[in-house]
């Protein structure tokens, strides 16, 4: 077993109680006339989370309200999805405190849709603690801060150890090249009839994972000009290699599987059900797979992405705890208290980290899912020693990732019109997976033109 300082693991917080979800309303937060407390609506799990997750949150909610008796926490089911998020935000149906991916923050900042928390972040002393690259994700053109980065991850290759064994593959020796991924996928399909490899293709996730594959092969889909503008570089050799790889898995090998319209939620369902041998996604996925999709922990494996090319790296990502600028001052103050206590303190304070890990562990929730530090690596490594007694994820099954991720340099996601370009690239991925004779060169040429038009708007 590796020492905590060498293992890339961190506890992941969970949210909401069943009663809160049943009783919450769509109205905004604020003073509750009946109790005198400030009602704070906070984002919780996507639909499908297990009962134990709610039990864990109930304990955390109790701890918070004991420290803040003037605040009443109300959980609201929440799952960020690119195509529907803007409608929810415009319609005022989001909770007071919610999370968004790094990639969506810049668009929200441009549209003045996030609450300025500069003074609060400085008062709490966080501005000097964050990794500057990650802090940039919540920094507006005015130099102010509009959210709290709460977690980061690197994209990785998740795989099913049981399907590996059934195919005669060693689950402790996952593939290290894309050619090996293809070979392993073929063996899995031949031996089990399951999809040896699958990939997301809809709801902006097709473009996201196409970009992941591009970065892992040394390419980039966008060049940031540093002045708020960008140049589309989708039509490159690395992106072409990814699409050819998907084409060959689907049409030559038959190892991709029949489902070509999967997104983040549905591919996780398929993987948890044992229908997918390998897929690429964020290194933080273990928590959701077990909590929301019923994955058997014994079958889970994760490894770093195969890298090919001088500038190759795993595409990074993460999310930010934010608030709407339309909430009142009282709700904002309560929201900052919640974000600080629930998301941030366990990254900085030993007592908070232990209390969080203990509450999760006692409810059989994941403690130790692989993440990347949003603060310094030194502080991150130290925090792992705090929660070591409570880490309950199968670390021995994660060593292909945790032993090797520090040798890879994460690549940041594109900053301009990121989600819009991902949506555009969905169509390219779907075409390759549904048309055996798809012209990849023509698809990329058109996608580059269309993407540049988006960037020039």
Coordinates of C-alpha atoms in Angstrom, one line a residue:
X1 CA 0.0 0.0 0.0
X2 CA 1.3 3.4 -1.0
X3 CA 1.9 6.1 1.6
X4 CA -0.8 8.9 1.6
X5 CA 1.7 11.5 0.4
X6 CA 2.2 9.5 -2.8
X7 CA -1.4 8.6 -3.5
X8 CA -3.5 11.0 -5.6
X9 CA -6.7 10.6 -3.5
X10 CA -9.1 13.0 -1.8
X11 CA -12.4 12.8 -0.2
X12 CA -15.4 14.0 -2.2
X13 CA -18.3 15.7 -0.5
X14 CA -21.8 14.6 -0.9
X15 CA -25.1 16.5 -0.5
X16 CA -28.8 16.6 0.5
X17 CA -31.3 14.8 2.6
X18 CA -34.4 13.0 1.3
X19 CA -36.7 15.2 3.4
X20 CA -35.0 18.3 2.1
X21 CA -35.4 17.2 -1.5
X22 CA -39.1 16.4 -1.0
X23 CA -39.8 19.6 0.8
X24 CA -37.8 22.1 -1.3
X25 CA -39.5 24.7 -3.5
X26 CA -38.4 26.6 -6.6
X27 CA -38.4 29.9 -4.9
X28 CA -35.2 31.8 -4.0
X29 CA -33.6 31.8 -0.6
X30 CA -34.0 34.4 2.1
X31 CA -35.5 34.8 5.5
X32 CA -38.0 32.2 6.6
X33 CA -40.8 34.2 8.4
X34 CA -41.9 31.2 10.5
X35 CA -38.5 30.5 12.1
X36 CA -36.4 33.6 11.6
X37 CA -33.8 31.6 9.9
X38 CA -32.3 32.2 6.4
X39 CA -33.3 29.4 4.1
X40 CA -30.4 28.5 1.8
X41 CA -31.1 26.2 -1.2
X42 CA -28.0 24.2 -2.1
X43 CA -27.3 21.9 -5.0
X44 CA -27.3 18.2 -4.2
X45 CA -27.0 14.9 -6.1
X46 CA -28.3 14.1 -9.5
X47 CA -31.3 11.8 -9.5
X48 CA -30.5 8.3 -8.6
X49 CA -28.1 8.8 -5.6
X50 CA -28.4 6.0 -3.0
X51 CA -30.0 6.5 0.4
X52 CA -26.7 6.3 2.2
X53 CA -25.6 9.4 0.4
X54 CA -28.5 11.3 1.9
X55 CA -27.8 9.8 5.3
X56 CA -24.2 11.1 5.1
X57 CA -25.4 14.6 4.2
X58 CA -28.0 14.6 7.0
X59 CA -25.1 14.3 9.4
X60 CA -23.1 17.1 7.6
X61 CA -26.2 19.3 7.5
X62 CA -26.6 18.8 11.3
X63 CA -23.0 19.7 11.9
X64 CA -23.3 22.9 9.8
X65 CA -26.6 24.0 11.4
X66 CA -25.2 23.5 14.9
X67 CA -22.5 26.0 14.0
X68 CA -24.9 28.3 12.1
X69 CA -28.2 28.1 13.9
X70 CA -29.6 31.0 11.9
X71 CA -29.3 29.1 8.6
X72 CA -31.7 26.4 7.3
X73 CA -30.1 24.2 4.6
X74 CA -32.5 23.0 1.9
X75 CA -31.2 20.5 -0.6
X76 CA -32.2 20.6 -4.3
X77 CA -31.5 17.8 -6.8
X78 CA -29.1 19.1 -9.3
X79 CA -27.1 17.9 -12.3
X80 CA -25.3 20.2 -14.7
X81 CA -26.0 19.5 -18.3
X82 CA -24.8 21.9 -21.1
X83 CA -28.0 22.0 -23.2
X84 CA -30.3 22.8 -20.3
X85 CA -28.2 24.8 -17.8
X86 CA -28.7 28.2 -19.5
X87 CA -32.5 27.7 -19.5
X88 CA -32.5 26.8 -15.8
X89 CA -30.3 29.8 -15.0
X90 CA -32.5 32.2 -17.0
X91 CA -35.6 30.8 -15.5
X92 CA -34.4 31.1 -11.9
X93 CA -34.9 27.4 -11.1
X94 CA -31.4 26.8 -9.9
X95 CA -30.6 26.6 -6.1
X96 CA -28.8 29.5 -4.4
X97 CA -25.5 27.6 -4.3
X98 CA -24.6 25.4 -7.2
X99 CA -21.6 24.2 -9.1
X100 CA -20.5 24.7 -12.7
X101 CA -17.6 23.3 -14.7
X102 CA -14.6 25.5 -15.3
X103 CA -15.5 25.6 -19.0
X104 CA -18.9 27.3 -18.3
X105 CA -17.5 29.9 -15.9
X106 CA -16.1 32.2 -18.6
X107 CA -19.4 32.4 -20.5
X108 CA -21.3 33.1 -17.2
X109 CA -18.8 35.8 -16.3
X110 CA -19.2 37.4 -19.7
X111 CA -23.0 37.5 -19.2
X112 CA -22.8 38.8 -15.6
X113 CA -24.5 35.7 -14.3
X114 CA -22.3 35.0 -11.3
X115 CA -22.1 36.6 -7.9
X116 CA -18.9 38.7 -7.1
X117 CA -17.3 37.1 -4.1
X118 CA -14.0 38.9 -4.1
X119 CA -14.3 40.5 -0.7
X120 CA -15.4 37.2 0.9
X121 CA -12.6 35.2 -0.7
X122 CA -10.0 37.7 0.5
X123 CA -11.5 37.9 4.0
X124 CA -11.3 34.1 4.2
X125 CA -7.7 34.2 3.0
X126 CA -8.1 31.9 0.0
X127 CA -6.7 34.0 -2.7
X128 CA -3.1 33.1 -1.8
X129 CA -3.9 29.4 -1.4
X130 CA -5.4 28.5 -4.7
X131 CA -3.4 27.3 -7.6
X132 CA -3.1 30.4 -9.8
X133 CA -4.1 28.5 -13.0
X134 CA -7.2 27.2 -11.3
X135 CA -8.1 30.6 -9.8
X136 CA -8.0 32.1 -13.3
X137 CA -11.2 30.1 -14.0
X138 CA -13.2 32.3 -11.6
X139 CA -11.5 35.6 -12.4
X140 CA -13.3 38.1 -14.4
X141 CA -11.9 40.7 -16.8
X142 CA -12.2 43.2 -13.9
X143 CA -9.8 41.1 -11.8
X144 CA -12.6 40.2 -9.4
X145 CA -13.4 36.6 -8.2
X146 CA -16.8 35.0 -8.9
X147 CA -16.7 31.6 -7.3
X148 CA -14.7 29.1 -5.3
X149 CA -12.8 26.4 -7.2
X150 CA -13.7 23.2 -5.2
X151 CA -12.2 20.3 -7.1
X152 CA -10.1 19.5 -10.1
X153 CA -9.5 16.3 -12.0
X154 CA -7.5 14.8 -14.9
X155 CA -9.2 12.8 -17.6
X156 CA -8.3 9.2 -17.3
X157 CA -9.2 5.7 -18.6
X158 CA -11.7 3.8 -16.5
X159 CA -12.0 0.1 -17.0
X160 CA -13.8 -3.0 -15.8
X161 CA -11.5 -5.4 -14.1
X162 CA -13.9 -8.3 -14.3
X163 CA -14.3 -7.9 -18.1
X164 CA -10.5 -7.8 -18.3
X165 CA -10.2 -11.1 -16.5
X166 CA -13.0 -12.7 -18.6
X167 CA -11.0 -11.6 -21.7
X168 CA -7.8 -13.1 -20.4
X169 CA -6.3 -9.7 -19.7
X170 CA -4.4 -8.7 -16.5
X171 CA -6.5 -6.0 -14.7
X172 CA -3.3 -4.8 -13.0
X173 CA -1.7 -4.1 -16.3
X174 CA -4.0 -1.8 -18.2
X175 CA -3.2 -0.6 -21.7
X176 CA -0.5 2.1 -22.1
X177 CA -0.9 3.0 -25.8
X178 CA -4.0 3.7 -27.9
X179 CA -3.0 0.6 -30.0
X180 CA -3.2 -1.5 -26.9
X181 CA -6.6 0.1 -26.0
X182 CA -7.9 -1.1 -29.4
X183 CA -6.4 -4.5 -29.0
X184 CA -7.8 -4.9 -25.4
X185 CA -11.2 -3.7 -26.6
X186 CA -11.3 -6.3 -29.3
X187 CA -10.4 -9.1 -26.9
X188 CA -13.1 -8.0 -24.4
X189 CA -15.8 -7.9 -27.1
X190 CA -14.7 -11.3 -28.6
X191 CA -14.7 -12.9 -25.1
X192 CA -17.8 -11.3 -23.5
X193 CA -19.9 -9.8 -26.3
X194 CA -19.8 -6.4 -24.4
X195 CA -18.5 -3.1 -25.8
X196 CA -14.8 -3.3 -25.3
X197 CA -14.5 0.5 -25.6
X198 CA -17.2 3.2 -25.6
X199 CA -17.2 7.0 -25.7
X200 CA -19.6 9.8 -25.0
X201 CA -21.2 11.4 -28.0
X202 CA -24.2 13.7 -27.1
X203 CA -25.1 16.7 -24.9
X204 CA -21.7 18.4 -25.4
X205 CA -19.9 15.3 -24.0
X206 CA -18.9 14.0 -27.5
X207 CA -17.0 17.2 -28.2
X208 CA -15.5 17.1 -24.7
X209 CA -14.2 13.6 -25.1
X210 CA -13.0 14.2 -28.7
X211 CA -11.0 17.1 -27.2
X212 CA -9.6 14.7 -24.5
X213 CA -8.4 12.3 -27.2
X214 CA -6.9 15.2 -29.2
X215 CA -4.9 16.5 -26.2
X216 CA -3.7 13.0 -25.4
X217 CA -2.3 12.7 -28.9
X218 CA -0.5 16.1 -28.7
X219 CA -3.1 18.2 -30.5
X220 CA -5.2 21.2 -29.6
X221 CA -8.6 22.3 -30.8
X222 CA -8.2 26.0 -30.0
X223 CA -5.4 28.6 -29.6
X224 CA -6.0 31.3 -27.0
X225 CA -4.9 34.7 -28.3
X226 CA -4.7 36.1 -24.8
X227 CA -7.1 38.9 -25.5
X228 CA -10.5 37.2 -25.2
X229 CA -10.3 35.9 -28.8
X230 CA -9.2 32.5 -30.0
X231 CA -8.3 30.6 -33.2
X232 CA -10.0 27.3 -34.0
X233 CA -7.5 24.5 -34.7
X234 CA -9.9 21.6 -34.8
X235 CA -8.7 20.4 -38.2
X236 CA -5.4 18.8 -37.0
X237 CA -3.8 15.4 -37.2
X238 CA -4.5 14.5 -33.6
X239 CA -8.2 15.1 -33.9
X240 CA -8.2 13.1 -37.1
X241 CA -6.5 10.2 -35.3
X242 CA -9.1 10.2 -32.6
X243 CA -12.0 10.0 -35.2
X244 CA -10.2 7.3 -37.2
X245 CA -9.7 5.4 -33.9
X246 CA -13.4 5.6 -33.2
X247 CA -14.3 4.6 -36.8
X248 CA -12.0 1.6 -36.6
X249 CA -13.4 0.4 -33.3
X250 CA -17.0 0.7 -34.6
X251 CA -16.8 -0.4 -38.2
X252 CA -13.7 -2.6 -38.5
X253 CA -13.5 -4.3 -35.1
X254 CA -17.1 -4.2 -33.9
X255 CA -15.8 -3.5 -30.4
X256 CA -17.4 -0.1 -29.9
X257 CA -20.9 -1.5 -29.1
X258 CA -24.2 -0.6 -30.6
X259 CA -25.0 2.5 -28.4
X260 CA -23.6 5.6 -30.1
X261 CA -25.7 8.3 -28.4
X262 CA -24.3 8.1 -24.8
X263 CA -23.7 11.1 -22.6
X264 CA -22.2 11.5 -19.2
X265 CA -25.1 9.9 -17.4
X266 CA -25.9 7.1 -19.8
X267 CA -22.3 5.9 -20.3
X268 CA -21.9 5.7 -16.5
X269 CA -25.0 3.6 -16.4
X270 CA -23.7 1.3 -19.0
X271 CA -20.3 1.0 -17.4
X272 CA -21.8 0.4 -13.9
X273 CA -24.0 -2.3 -15.4
X274 CA -20.9 -4.2 -16.8
X275 CA -21.7 -3.4 -20.5
X276 CA -18.6 -1.4 -21.2
X277 CA -15.0 -2.5 -20.9
X278 CA -13.2 0.9 -21.1
X279 CA -14.1 4.6 -21.5
X280 CA -12.4 8.0 -20.9
X281 CA -13.8 10.4 -18.4
X282 CA -12.7 12.5 -15.4
X283 CA -10.6 10.8 -12.7
X284 CA -13.3 11.8 -10.1
X285 CA -15.9 9.5 -11.6
X286 CA -15.7 6.7 -9.0
X287 CA -17.8 8.5 -6.5
X288 CA -20.7 9.0 -8.9
X289 CA -20.4 5.4 -10.3
X290 CA -20.8 3.9 -6.9
X291 CA -23.2 6.4 -5.3
X292 CA -25.5 7.2 -8.3
X293 CA -25.2 4.2 -10.6
X294 CA -24.6 1.2 -8.3
X295 CA -21.2 0.1 -9.5
X296 CA -19.6 -2.8 -7.7
X297 CA -16.3 -1.3 -6.3
X298 CA -14.5 -4.6 -6.9
X299 CA -14.7 -4.3 -10.7
X300 CA -13.4 -0.8 -10.9
X301 CA -10.0 0.1 -12.4
X302 CA -8.5 3.4 -13.5
X303 CA -5.3 4.3 -15.3
X304 CA -3.7 7.4 -16.9
X305 CA -4.5 8.2 -20.5
X306 CA -2.1 6.8 -23.1
X307 CA -0.1 9.8 -24.4
X308 CA 1.4 10.1 -27.8
X309 CA 3.1 13.3 -29.1
X310 CA 5.5 16.0 -27.8
X311 CA 2.7 18.1 -26.3
X312 CA 0.4 15.3 -25.2
X313 CA -1.3 15.5 -21.8
X314 CA -4.5 14.6 -20.1
X315 CA -7.2 17.2 -20.4
X316 CA -7.9 18.7 -17.0
X317 CA -11.2 20.0 -15.6
X318 CA -13.1 20.7 -12.5
X319 CA -15.9 22.7 -11.0
X320 CA -16.7 25.8 -9.1
X321 CA -19.1 26.6 -6.3
X322 CA -21.0 29.7 -7.3
X323 CA -24.1 31.8 -6.6
X324 CA -26.5 33.8 -8.7
X325 CA -26.1 37.6 -8.6
X326 CA -29.8 37.9 -8.1
X327 CA -29.9 36.6 -4.5
X328 CA -30.1 39.1 -1.7
X329 CA -27.3 40.0 0.7
X330 CA -28.6 37.8 3.5
X331 CA -28.7 34.7 1.2
X332 CA -25.3 35.6 -0.2
X333 CA -23.8 35.7 3.3
X334 CA -25.3 32.3 4.1
X335 CA -24.1 30.9 0.8
X336 CA -20.5 32.0 1.5
X337 CA -20.7 30.3 5.0
X338 CA -22.0 27.1 3.4
X339 CA -19.3 27.1 0.6
X340 CA -16.6 27.8 3.1
X341 CA -17.7 25.1 5.5
X342 CA -18.9 22.4 3.1
X343 CA -16.4 22.7 0.2
X344 CA -13.3 24.6 1.3
X345 CA -12.5 24.0 4.9
X346 CA -11.7 20.3 4.4
X347 CA -9.1 21.3 1.9
X348 CA -7.3 23.5 4.4
X349 CA -8.2 22.5 8.0
X350 CA -7.4 19.1 9.5
X351 CA -10.4 19.1 11.9
X352 CA -12.8 19.9 9.0
X353 CA -11.2 17.3 6.7
X354 CA -11.5 14.6 9.4
X355 CA -15.1 15.4 10.2
X356 CA -16.1 15.3 6.6
X357 CA -14.3 12.1 5.9
X358 CA -15.7 10.5 9.0
X359 CA -19.3 11.4 8.2
X360 CA -18.9 10.0 4.6
X361 CA -17.1 6.9 5.7
X362 CA -19.7 6.0 8.4
X363 CA -22.4 6.2 5.7
X364 CA -20.4 4.0 3.3
X365 CA -19.7 7.0 1.0
X366 CA -16.5 7.2 -1.1
X367 CA -13.5 8.9 0.6
X368 CA -10.4 9.0 -1.5
X369 CA -11.6 9.4 -5.1
X370 CA -8.7 10.4 -7.4
X371 CA -8.6 14.2 -7.9
X372 CA -6.1 16.9 -8.6
X373 CA -5.3 19.6 -6.0
X374 CA -7.0 23.0 -6.4
X375 CA -4.5 24.3 -3.8
X376 CA -0.8 23.5 -3.6
X377 CA 0.4 19.9 -4.0
X378 CA 2.1 20.2 -0.6
X379 CA -1.1 21.1 1.2
X380 CA -3.0 18.4 -0.8
X381 CA -0.5 15.7 0.2
X382 CA -0.8 16.8 3.8
X383 CA -4.5 16.6 3.7
X384 CA -4.3 13.0 2.6
X385 CA -2.5 12.1 5.9
X386 CA -5.4 13.7 7.8
X387 CA -8.0 11.5 6.3
X388 CA -6.0 8.3 5.8
X389 CA -8.0 6.3 8.4
X390 CA -11.2 7.0 6.6
X391 CA -10.1 6.4 2.9
X392 CA -12.3 3.6 1.7
X393 CA -12.0 3.5 -2.1
X394 CA -10.1 0.5 -3.6
X395 CA -6.7 2.2 -3.8
X396 CA -4.9 -0.9 -4.9
X397 CA -7.1 -0.9 -8.0
X398 CA -6.3 2.7 -8.7
X399 CA -2.5 2.6 -8.6
X400 CA -2.1 2.6 -12.4
X401 CA -3.5 6.2 -12.2
X402 CA -2.2 7.4 -8.8
X403 CA 1.3 6.1 -9.4
X404 CA 1.6 7.8 -12.8
X405 CA -0.5 11.0 -12.9
X406 CA 2.2 13.2 -11.5
X407 CA 4.4 12.3 -14.5
X408 CA 1.8 13.8 -16.8
X409 CA 1.2 17.5 -17.4
X410 CA -2.5 18.3 -17.5
X411 CA -3.8 20.4 -20.5
X412 CA -6.3 23.1 -19.7
X413 CA -9.6 23.2 -21.6
X414 CA -10.2 25.9 -24.2
X415 CA -11.4 29.1 -22.7
X416 CA -13.6 30.6 -25.5
X417 CA -17.1 29.3 -26.4
X418 CA -16.0 26.0 -24.9
X419 CA -19.4 24.4 -24.5
X420 CA -20.7 25.7 -27.8
X421 CA -17.7 24.2 -29.6
X422 CA -18.2 20.9 -27.8
X423 CA -21.9 20.9 -29.0
X424 CA -20.7 21.4 -32.5
X425 CA -18.2 18.6 -32.3
X426 CA -20.9 16.2 -31.0
X427 CA -22.2 16.1 -34.5
X428 CA -18.8 15.1 -35.9
X429 CA -18.5 12.3 -33.4
X430 CA -22.0 11.0 -34.1
X431 CA -21.5 11.1 -37.8
X432 CA -18.4 9.0 -37.6
X433 CA -20.2 6.5 -35.3
X434 CA -23.3 6.2 -37.5
X435 CA -21.9 6.5 -41.1
X436 CA -19.2 3.9 -42.0
X437 CA -18.2 6.0 -45.0
X438 CA -18.0 9.4 -43.2
X439 CA -15.4 11.7 -44.7
X440 CA -13.4 12.6 -41.7
X441 CA -11.3 15.3 -43.5
X442 CA -14.4 17.0 -44.7
X443 CA -16.1 16.8 -41.3
X444 CA -13.1 18.4 -39.7
X445 CA -12.7 21.2 -42.3
X446 CA -16.4 22.1 -41.9
X447 CA -16.2 21.9 -38.1
X448 CA -13.2 24.2 -38.1
X449 CA -15.1 26.8 -40.2
X450 CA -18.2 26.6 -38.0
X451 CA -16.1 26.8 -34.8
X452 CA -14.2 29.8 -35.9
X453 CA -17.5 31.5 -36.7
X454 CA -18.6 30.9 -33.1
X455 CA -15.3 32.2 -31.8
X456 CA -15.6 35.4 -33.9
X457 CA -19.1 36.2 -32.7

